Coordinates of C-alpha atoms in Angstrom, one line a residue:
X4 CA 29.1 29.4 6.9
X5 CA 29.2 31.9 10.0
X6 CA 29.1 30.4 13.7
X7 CA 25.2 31.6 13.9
X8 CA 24.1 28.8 11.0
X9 CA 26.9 26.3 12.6
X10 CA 25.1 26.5 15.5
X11 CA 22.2 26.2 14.6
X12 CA 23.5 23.3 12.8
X13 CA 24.4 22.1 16.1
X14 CA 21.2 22.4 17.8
X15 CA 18.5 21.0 15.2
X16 CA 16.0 19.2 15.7
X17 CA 17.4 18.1 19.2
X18 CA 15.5 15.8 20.1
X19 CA 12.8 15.2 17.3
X20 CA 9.9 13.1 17.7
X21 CA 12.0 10.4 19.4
X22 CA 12.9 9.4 15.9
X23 CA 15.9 7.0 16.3
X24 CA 17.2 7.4 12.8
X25 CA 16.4 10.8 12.1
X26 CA 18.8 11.1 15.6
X27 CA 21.3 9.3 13.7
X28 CA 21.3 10.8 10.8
X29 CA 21.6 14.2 12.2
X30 CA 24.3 13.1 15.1
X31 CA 25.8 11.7 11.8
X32 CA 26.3 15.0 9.6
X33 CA 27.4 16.8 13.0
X34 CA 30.3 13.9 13.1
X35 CA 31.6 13.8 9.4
X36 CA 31.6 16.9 9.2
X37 CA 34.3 17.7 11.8
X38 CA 35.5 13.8 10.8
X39 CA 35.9 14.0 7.2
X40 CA 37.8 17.4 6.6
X41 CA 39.9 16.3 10.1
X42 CA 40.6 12.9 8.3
X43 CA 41.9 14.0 4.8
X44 CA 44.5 16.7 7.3
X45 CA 45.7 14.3 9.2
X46 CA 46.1 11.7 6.7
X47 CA 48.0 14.0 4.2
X48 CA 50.3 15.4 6.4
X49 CA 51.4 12.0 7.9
X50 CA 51.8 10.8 4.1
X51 CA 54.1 13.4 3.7
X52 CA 56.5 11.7 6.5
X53 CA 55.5 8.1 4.5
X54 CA 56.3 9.3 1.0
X55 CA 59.5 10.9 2.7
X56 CA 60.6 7.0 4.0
X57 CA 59.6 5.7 0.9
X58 CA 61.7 8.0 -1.1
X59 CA 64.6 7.4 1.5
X60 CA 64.1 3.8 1.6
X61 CA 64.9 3.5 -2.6
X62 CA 67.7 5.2 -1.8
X63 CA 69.6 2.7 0.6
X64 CA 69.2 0.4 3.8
X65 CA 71.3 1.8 6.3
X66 CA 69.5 5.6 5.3
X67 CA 66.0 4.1 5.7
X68 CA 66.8 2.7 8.8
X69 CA 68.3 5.7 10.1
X70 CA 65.1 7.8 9.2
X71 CA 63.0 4.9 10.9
X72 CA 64.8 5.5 13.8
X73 CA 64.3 9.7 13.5
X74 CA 60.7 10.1 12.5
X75 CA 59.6 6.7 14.5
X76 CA 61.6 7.4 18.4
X77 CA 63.1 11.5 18.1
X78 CA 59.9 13.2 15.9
X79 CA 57.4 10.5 17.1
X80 CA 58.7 11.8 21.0
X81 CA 58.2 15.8 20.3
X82 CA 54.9 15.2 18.2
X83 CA 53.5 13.2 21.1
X84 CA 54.0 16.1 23.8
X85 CA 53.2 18.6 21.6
X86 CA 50.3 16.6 20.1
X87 CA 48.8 15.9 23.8
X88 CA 49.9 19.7 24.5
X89 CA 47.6 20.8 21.2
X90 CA 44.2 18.7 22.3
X91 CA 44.1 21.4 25.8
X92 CA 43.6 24.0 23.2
X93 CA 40.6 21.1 21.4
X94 CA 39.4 21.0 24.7
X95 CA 39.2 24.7 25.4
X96 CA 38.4 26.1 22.2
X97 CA 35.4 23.1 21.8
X98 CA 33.8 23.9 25.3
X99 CA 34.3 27.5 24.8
X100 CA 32.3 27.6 21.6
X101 CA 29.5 25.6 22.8
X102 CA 28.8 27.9 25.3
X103 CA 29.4 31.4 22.9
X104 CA 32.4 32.4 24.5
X105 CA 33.5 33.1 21.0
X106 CA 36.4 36.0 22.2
X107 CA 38.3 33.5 24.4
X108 CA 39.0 30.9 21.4
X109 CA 41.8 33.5 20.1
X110 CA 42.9 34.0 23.0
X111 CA 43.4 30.1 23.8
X112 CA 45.0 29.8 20.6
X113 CA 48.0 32.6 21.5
X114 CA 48.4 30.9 24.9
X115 CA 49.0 27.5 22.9
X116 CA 51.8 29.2 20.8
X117 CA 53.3 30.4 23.7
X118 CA 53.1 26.6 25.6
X119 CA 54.4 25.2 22.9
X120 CA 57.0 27.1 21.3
X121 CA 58.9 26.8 24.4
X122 CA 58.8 23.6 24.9
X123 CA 59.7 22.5 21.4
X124 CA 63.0 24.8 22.0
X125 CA 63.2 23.0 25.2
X126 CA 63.5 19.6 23.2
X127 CA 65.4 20.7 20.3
X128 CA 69.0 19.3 21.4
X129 CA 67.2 15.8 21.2
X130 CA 67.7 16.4 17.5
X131 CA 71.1 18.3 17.7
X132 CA 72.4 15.4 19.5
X133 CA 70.8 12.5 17.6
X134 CA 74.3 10.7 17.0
X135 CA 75.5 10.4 20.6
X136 CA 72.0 9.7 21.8
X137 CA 71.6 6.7 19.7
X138 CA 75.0 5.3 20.5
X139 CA 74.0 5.2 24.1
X140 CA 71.0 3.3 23.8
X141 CA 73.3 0.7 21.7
X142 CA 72.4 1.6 18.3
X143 CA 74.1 0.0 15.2
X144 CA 77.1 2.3 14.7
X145 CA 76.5 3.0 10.9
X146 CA 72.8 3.8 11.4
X147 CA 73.5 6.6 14.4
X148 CA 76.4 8.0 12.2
X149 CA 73.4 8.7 9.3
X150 CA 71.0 9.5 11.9
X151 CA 72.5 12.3 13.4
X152 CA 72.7 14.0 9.8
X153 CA 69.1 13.5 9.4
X154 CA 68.0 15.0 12.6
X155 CA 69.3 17.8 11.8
X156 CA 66.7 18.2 8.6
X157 CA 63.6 17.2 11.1
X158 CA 64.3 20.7 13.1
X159 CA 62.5 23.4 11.0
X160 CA 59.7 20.4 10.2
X161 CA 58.9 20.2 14.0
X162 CA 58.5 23.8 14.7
X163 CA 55.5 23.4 12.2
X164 CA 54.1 21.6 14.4
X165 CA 53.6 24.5 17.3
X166 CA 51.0 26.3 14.9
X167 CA 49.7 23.5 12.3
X168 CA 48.1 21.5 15.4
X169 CA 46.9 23.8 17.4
X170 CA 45.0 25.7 15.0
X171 CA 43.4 22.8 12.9
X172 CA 42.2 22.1 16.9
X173 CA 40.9 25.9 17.0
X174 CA 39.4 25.7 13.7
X175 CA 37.8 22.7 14.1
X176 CA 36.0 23.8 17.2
X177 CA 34.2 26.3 15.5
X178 CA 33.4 23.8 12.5
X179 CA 36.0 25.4 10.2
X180 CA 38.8 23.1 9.5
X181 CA 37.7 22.0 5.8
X182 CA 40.3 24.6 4.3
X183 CA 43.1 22.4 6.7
X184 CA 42.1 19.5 4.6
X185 CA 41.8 21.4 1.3
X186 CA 45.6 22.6 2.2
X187 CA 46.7 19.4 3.4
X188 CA 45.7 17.6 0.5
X189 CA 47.1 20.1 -1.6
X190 CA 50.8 20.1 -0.1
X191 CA 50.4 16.7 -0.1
X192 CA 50.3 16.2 -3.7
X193 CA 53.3 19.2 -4.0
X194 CA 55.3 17.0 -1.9
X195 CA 55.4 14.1 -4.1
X196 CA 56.2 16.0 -7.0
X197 CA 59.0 17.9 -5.2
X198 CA 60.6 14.6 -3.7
X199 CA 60.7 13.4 -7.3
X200 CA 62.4 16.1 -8.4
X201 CA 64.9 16.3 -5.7
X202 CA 65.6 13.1 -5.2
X203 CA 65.3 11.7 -8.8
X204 CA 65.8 14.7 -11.3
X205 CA 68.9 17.0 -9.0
X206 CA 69.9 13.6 -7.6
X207 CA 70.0 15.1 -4.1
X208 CA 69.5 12.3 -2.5
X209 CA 68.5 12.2 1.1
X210 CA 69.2 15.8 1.4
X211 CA 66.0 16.2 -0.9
X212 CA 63.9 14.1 0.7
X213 CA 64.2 16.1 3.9
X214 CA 64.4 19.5 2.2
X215 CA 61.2 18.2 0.6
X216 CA 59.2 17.4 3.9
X217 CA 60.0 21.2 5.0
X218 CA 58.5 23.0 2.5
X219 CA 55.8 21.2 2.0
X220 CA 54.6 21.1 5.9
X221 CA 55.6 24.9 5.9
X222 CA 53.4 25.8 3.4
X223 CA 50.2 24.4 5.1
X224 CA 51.2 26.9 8.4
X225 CA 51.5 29.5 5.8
X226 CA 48.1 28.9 4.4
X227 CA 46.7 28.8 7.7
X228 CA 48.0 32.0 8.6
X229 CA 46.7 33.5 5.5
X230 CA 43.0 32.2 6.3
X231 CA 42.7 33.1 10.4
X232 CA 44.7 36.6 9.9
X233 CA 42.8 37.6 6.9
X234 CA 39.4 38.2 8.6
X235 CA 38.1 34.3 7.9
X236 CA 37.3 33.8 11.8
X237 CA 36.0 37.0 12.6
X238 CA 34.3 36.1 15.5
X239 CA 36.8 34.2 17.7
X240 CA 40.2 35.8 16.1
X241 CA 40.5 39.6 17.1
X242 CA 44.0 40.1 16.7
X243 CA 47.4 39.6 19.2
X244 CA 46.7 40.3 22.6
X245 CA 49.0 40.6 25.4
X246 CA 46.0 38.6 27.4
X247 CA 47.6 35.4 25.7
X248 CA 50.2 36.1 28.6
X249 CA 48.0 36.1 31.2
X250 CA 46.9 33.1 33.2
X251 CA 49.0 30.8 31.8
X252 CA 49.7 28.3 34.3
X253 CA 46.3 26.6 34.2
X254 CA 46.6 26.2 30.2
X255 CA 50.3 24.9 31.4
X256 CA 49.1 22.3 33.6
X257 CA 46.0 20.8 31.1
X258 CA 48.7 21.1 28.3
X259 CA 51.3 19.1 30.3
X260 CA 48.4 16.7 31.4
X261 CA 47.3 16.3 27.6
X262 CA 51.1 15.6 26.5
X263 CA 51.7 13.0 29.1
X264 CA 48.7 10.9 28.0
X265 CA 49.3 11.2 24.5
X266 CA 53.1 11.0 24.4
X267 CA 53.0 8.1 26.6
X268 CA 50.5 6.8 24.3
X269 CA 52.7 7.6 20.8
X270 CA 56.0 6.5 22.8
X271 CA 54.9 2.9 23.2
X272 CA 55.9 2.1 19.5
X273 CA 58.6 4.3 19.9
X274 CA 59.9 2.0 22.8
X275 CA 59.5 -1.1 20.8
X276 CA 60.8 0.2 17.7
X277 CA 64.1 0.6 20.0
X278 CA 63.9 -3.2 21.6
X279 CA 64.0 -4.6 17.9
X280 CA 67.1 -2.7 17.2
X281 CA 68.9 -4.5 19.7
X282 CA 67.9 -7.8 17.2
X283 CA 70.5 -9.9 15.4
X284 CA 69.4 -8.3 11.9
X285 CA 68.4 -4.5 13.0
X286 CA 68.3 -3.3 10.0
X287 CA 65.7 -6.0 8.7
X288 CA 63.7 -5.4 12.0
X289 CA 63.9 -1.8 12.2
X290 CA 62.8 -1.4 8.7
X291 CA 60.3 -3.7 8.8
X292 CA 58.6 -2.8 12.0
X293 CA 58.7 0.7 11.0
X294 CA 57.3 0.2 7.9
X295 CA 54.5 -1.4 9.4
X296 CA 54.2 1.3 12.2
X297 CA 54.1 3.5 9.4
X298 CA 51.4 1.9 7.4
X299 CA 49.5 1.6 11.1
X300 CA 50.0 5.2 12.2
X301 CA 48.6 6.3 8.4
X302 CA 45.5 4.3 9.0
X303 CA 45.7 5.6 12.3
X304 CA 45.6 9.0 10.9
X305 CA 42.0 8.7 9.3
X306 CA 40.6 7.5 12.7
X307 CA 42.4 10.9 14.1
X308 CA 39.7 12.7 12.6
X309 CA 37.1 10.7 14.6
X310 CA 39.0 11.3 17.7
X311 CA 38.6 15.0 16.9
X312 CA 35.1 14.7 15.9
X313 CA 33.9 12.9 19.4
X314 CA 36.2 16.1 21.5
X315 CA 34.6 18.5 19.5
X316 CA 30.7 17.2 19.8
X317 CA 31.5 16.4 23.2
X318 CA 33.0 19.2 24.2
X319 CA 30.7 21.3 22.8
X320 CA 27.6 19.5 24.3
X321 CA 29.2 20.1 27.4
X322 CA 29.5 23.7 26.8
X323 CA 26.2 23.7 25.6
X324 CA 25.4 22.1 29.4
X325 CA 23.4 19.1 27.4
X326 CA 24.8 15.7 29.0
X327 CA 22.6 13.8 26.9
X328 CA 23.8 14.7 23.7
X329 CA 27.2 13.8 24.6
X330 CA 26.2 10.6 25.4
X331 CA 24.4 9.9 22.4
X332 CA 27.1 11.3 20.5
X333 CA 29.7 9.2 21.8
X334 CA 26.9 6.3 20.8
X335 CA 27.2 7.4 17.0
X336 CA 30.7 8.1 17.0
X337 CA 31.6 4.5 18.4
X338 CA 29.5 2.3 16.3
X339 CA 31.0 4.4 13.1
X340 CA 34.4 4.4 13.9
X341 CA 34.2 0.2 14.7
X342 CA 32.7 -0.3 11.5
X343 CA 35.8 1.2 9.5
X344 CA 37.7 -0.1 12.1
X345 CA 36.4 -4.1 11.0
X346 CA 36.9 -2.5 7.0
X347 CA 40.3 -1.9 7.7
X348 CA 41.2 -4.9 9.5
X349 CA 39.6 -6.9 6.4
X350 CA 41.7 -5.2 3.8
X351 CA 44.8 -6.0 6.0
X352 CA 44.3 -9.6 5.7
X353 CA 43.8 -9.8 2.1
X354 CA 46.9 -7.3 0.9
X355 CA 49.1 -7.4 3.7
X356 CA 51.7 -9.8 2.0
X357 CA 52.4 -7.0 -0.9
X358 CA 52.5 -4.1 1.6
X359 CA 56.5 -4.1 2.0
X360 CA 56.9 -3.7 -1.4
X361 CA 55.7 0.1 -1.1
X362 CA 58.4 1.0 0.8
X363 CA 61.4 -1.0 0.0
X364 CA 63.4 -2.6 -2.5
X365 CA 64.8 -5.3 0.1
X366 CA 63.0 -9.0 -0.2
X367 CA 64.0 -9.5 3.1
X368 CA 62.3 -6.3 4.2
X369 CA 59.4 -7.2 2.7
X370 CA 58.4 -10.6 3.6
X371 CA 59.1 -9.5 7.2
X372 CA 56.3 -7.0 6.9
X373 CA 54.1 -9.8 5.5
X374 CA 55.4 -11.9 8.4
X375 CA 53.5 -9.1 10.1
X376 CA 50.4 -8.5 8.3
X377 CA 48.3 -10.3 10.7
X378 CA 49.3 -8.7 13.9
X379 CA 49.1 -5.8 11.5
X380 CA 45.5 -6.3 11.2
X381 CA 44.5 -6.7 14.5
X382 CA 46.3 -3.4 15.3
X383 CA 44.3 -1.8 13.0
X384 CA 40.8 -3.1 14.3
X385 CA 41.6 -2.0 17.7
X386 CA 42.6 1.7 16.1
X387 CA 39.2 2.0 15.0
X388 CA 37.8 1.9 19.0
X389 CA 41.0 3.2 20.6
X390 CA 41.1 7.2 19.3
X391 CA 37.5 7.5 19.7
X392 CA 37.4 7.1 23.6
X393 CA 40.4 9.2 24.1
X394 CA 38.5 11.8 21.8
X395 CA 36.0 11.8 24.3
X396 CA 38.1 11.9 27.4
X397 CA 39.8 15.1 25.6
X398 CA 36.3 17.0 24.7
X399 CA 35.7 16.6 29.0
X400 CA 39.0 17.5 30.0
X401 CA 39.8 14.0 31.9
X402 CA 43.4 13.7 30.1
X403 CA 45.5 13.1 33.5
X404 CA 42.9 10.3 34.2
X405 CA 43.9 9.0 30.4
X406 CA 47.3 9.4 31.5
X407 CA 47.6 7.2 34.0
X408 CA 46.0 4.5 32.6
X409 CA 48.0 4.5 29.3
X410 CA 51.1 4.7 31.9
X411 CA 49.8 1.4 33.4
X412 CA 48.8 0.2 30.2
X413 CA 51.5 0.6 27.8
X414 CA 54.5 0.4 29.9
X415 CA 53.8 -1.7 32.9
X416 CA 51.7 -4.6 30.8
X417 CA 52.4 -4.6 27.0
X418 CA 56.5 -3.7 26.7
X419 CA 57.5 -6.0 29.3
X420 CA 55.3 -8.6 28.5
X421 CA 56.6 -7.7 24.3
X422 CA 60.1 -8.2 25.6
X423 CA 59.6 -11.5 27.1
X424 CA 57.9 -12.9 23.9
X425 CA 60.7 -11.1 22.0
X426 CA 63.5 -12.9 23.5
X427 CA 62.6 -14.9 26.1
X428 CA 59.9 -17.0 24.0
X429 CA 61.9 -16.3 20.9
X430 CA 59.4 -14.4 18.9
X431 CA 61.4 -11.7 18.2
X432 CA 59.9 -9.0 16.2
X433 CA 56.4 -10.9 16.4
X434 CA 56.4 -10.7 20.2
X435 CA 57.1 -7.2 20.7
X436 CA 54.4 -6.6 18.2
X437 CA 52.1 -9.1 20.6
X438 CA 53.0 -7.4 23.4
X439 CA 51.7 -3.9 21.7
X440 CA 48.5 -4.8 20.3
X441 CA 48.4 -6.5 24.2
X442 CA 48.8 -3.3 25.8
X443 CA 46.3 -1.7 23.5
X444 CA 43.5 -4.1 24.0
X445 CA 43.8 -3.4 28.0
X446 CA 43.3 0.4 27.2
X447 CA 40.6 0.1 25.1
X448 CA 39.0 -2.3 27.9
X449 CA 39.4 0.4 30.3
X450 CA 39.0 3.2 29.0
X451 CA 35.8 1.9 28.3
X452 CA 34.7 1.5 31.7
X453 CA 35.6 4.5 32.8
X454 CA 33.9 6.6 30.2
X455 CA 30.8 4.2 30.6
X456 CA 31.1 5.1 34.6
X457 CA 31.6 8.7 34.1
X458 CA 28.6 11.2 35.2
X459 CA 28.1 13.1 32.5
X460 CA 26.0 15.9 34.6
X461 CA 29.0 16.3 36.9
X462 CA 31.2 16.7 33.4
X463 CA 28.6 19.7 32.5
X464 CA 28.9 21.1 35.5
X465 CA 33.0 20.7 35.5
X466 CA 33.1 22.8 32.4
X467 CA 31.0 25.7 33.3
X468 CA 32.9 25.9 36.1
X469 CA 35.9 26.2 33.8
X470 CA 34.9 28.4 31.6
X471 CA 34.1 30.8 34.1
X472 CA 37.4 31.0 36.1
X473 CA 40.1 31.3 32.6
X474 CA 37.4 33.4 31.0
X475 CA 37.8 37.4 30.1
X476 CA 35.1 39.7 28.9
X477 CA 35.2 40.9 25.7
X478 CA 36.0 44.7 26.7
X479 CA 39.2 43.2 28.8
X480 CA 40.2 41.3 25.8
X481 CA 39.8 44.5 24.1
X482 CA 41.6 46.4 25.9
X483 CA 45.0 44.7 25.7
X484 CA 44.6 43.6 22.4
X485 CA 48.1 44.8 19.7
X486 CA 46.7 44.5 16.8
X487 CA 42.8 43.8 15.5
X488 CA 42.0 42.1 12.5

């Protein structure tokens, strides 16, 4: 479908009839279908990471626990900044599309690249020196010894990460991010049958795990590539232009805004994964917490999809200059997400006790992650609620705002109030997961309010006014463009 018929997707049957359900069911369509395709993405690629612990954690203890300690504190860091970095190019792509500034969305998408690719390179010796890094926070000896060997293999799988998230964000603005999921899904499945072979058939061990999770995340970019470059998004890609270079600093600063509030957001577990290392048993804690950070984050995934699907209807609404539709999207949205939200949160309670068992071979391991399944739960019901109000904070640009009140959130309420239950109440790995789900519910609270305070006419205006100053007119683009598709 061409961005003439999704628009006019976008704009039927507005307001018809004052029909509530008809409303519905059209704000509905608009939703899943930047939800669902975002959803299966997301989903997939984060069950490459889980079938790569899984894999690692048949293998042996002290390996799993190193991994944990990679993909949950090192890759769950990078991802965070250049996750947060990514959602500036949601925001700009979504409001320039609403409002037919189709040129710019290419343009956007270079200057991500750019962003990004230097500061991954900027981070990279967080990976290089994973060893010494862990011994100074403390770390079991054994596990930072097998930790710095599998840092190594996470460097070529984050540099993925510079062009797979920004341009599912650029294709999803312009309602095209179903052949994400259809690659997703795809490499997915490769991935499992690669690990098996590695790992089982060539006996390679950790080393094919890891080799594994490369190629398969590699192959997505590649597919991607493929599909913008070969004329697919004729409208919004015209080629490399040297106008990515240009103006870069206000993309900078909305990037670096974005990271902060979503890295402080993705950090928080992070943090606490680290506290219950410093446990009498780390091994049992660190596996089990990550495991169920894992099983959390993959549910987490699917409501990733509806935090891209309230910034793009929102940010195109406001592109659009139609306040009202924003709000009654973010209505929709809302009451959807909760109800998977409750679904999830069901399901947790009945199979929680046999969760562990995915993952590891260790009893131990797994009746601590049953031990868990309740706080478990609960984190998963507030998942539903959580991703859809930052989703809309991203579509109007307020991300410093989100910033600071995850900063207050997270790190002055729920880890120091985890820590205390941890080892001051004697909770231990129960109390740090209190204190988490603590510091969540006080987001969601106030996030909340501010979104329910916001002016949504002043937001309409605050994009127009955007637009305008980073925008270029198609004959300057023209001009410096390198190469046209």
């Amino acid at each position: 479908m061409d961005n003439k018929m999704d628009e006019r997707l976008l704009r039927s049957e507005e307001h018809s009839g004052g029909n509530l359900g008809r409303r519905v069911w059209l704000e509905s369509r608009k939703i899943w279908r930047v939800a669902f395709p975002g959803i299966i993405s997301r989903v997939s690629a984060f069950g490459i990471l889980v079938v790569t612990q899984a894999f690692i954690g048949h293998i042996d203890e002290v390996d799993l626990a190193a991994y944990a300690l990679c993909q949950t504190i090192m890759l769950r860091f990078i991802n965070g900044i250049l996750l947060g970095m990514s959602s500036a190019t949601e925001t700009l792509c979504g409001q320039a599309f609403g409002a037919r500034q189709y040129h710019m969305m290419g343009i956007y998408l270079q200057r991500s690249w750019i962003v990004n690719f230097v500061t991954a390179t900027v981070l990279l010796p967080i990976f290089i020196f994973a060893t010494p890094i862990f011994r100074l926070l403390g770390e079991d000896e054994a596990i930072s010894k097998v930790a710095g060997t599998i840092s190594l293999w996470f460097i070529p799988f984050i540099y993925n990460f510079i062009f797979s998230l920004t341009i599912q964000m650029y294709l999803q603005s312009q309602l095209k991010n179903a052949v994400v999921a259809w690659l997703s899904a795809s490499t997915f499945l490769l991935h499992l049958a690669l690990s098996w072979i590695f790992v089982y058939k060539l006996s390679l061990g950790v080393s094919g795990a890891m080799g594994s999770l490369s190629i398969s995340s590699w192959l997505v970019v590649f597919g991607e590539f493929f599909y913008i470059f070969g004329g697919w998004c004729p409208d919004t890609w015209k080629g490399f232009t040297m106008a990515a270079f240009t103006d870069l600093w206000p993309v900078v600063k909305l990037s670096v805004s974005s990271g902060i509030m979503l890295c402080l957001e993705l950090w928080y577990n992070s943090i606490l994964l680290l506290v219950a290392g410093y446990m009498k048993n780390a091994e049992v804690a660190i596996s089990a917490f990550s495991i169920c950070l894992n099983i959390s984050a993959w549910q987490f995934m699917l409501f990733l999809g509806f935090l891209s699907a309230s910034s793009v209807r929102i940010s195109n609404e406001l592109g659009r200059g139609d306040a009202k539709a924003a709000k009654f999207s973010i209505k929709v949205i809302m009451g959807t997400s909760v109800l998977l939200g409750v679904l999830c949160f069901i399901l947790c309670l009945v199979f929680g006790n046999k969760l562990g068992y995915l993952f590891t071979s260790s009893e131990e391991v797994a009746e601590t992650v049953g031990d868990l399944s309740v706080l478990l739960a609960f984190t998963m019901l507030f998942n539903g609620i959580q991703p859809v109000l930052t989703g809309v904070a991203v579509g109007a640009g307020l991300q410093a705002s989100v910033a600071v009140i995850n900063l207050g959130c997270y790190y002055v309420i729920g880890i120091p109030f985890g820590v205390v239950l941890a080892y001051v109440a004697d909770l231990e790995i129960k109390g740090i997961w209190i204190g988490m789900i603590s510091g969540m519910a006080i987001q969601i609270l106030v996030l909340g309010f501010m979104i329910w305070r916001t002016s949504w006419d002043e937001q309409v205006k605050n994009a127009s006014e955007r637009l305008q100053r980073w925008s270029l007119q198609p004959s300057e683009e023209s001009n410096e463009s390198l190469n046209h598709s």
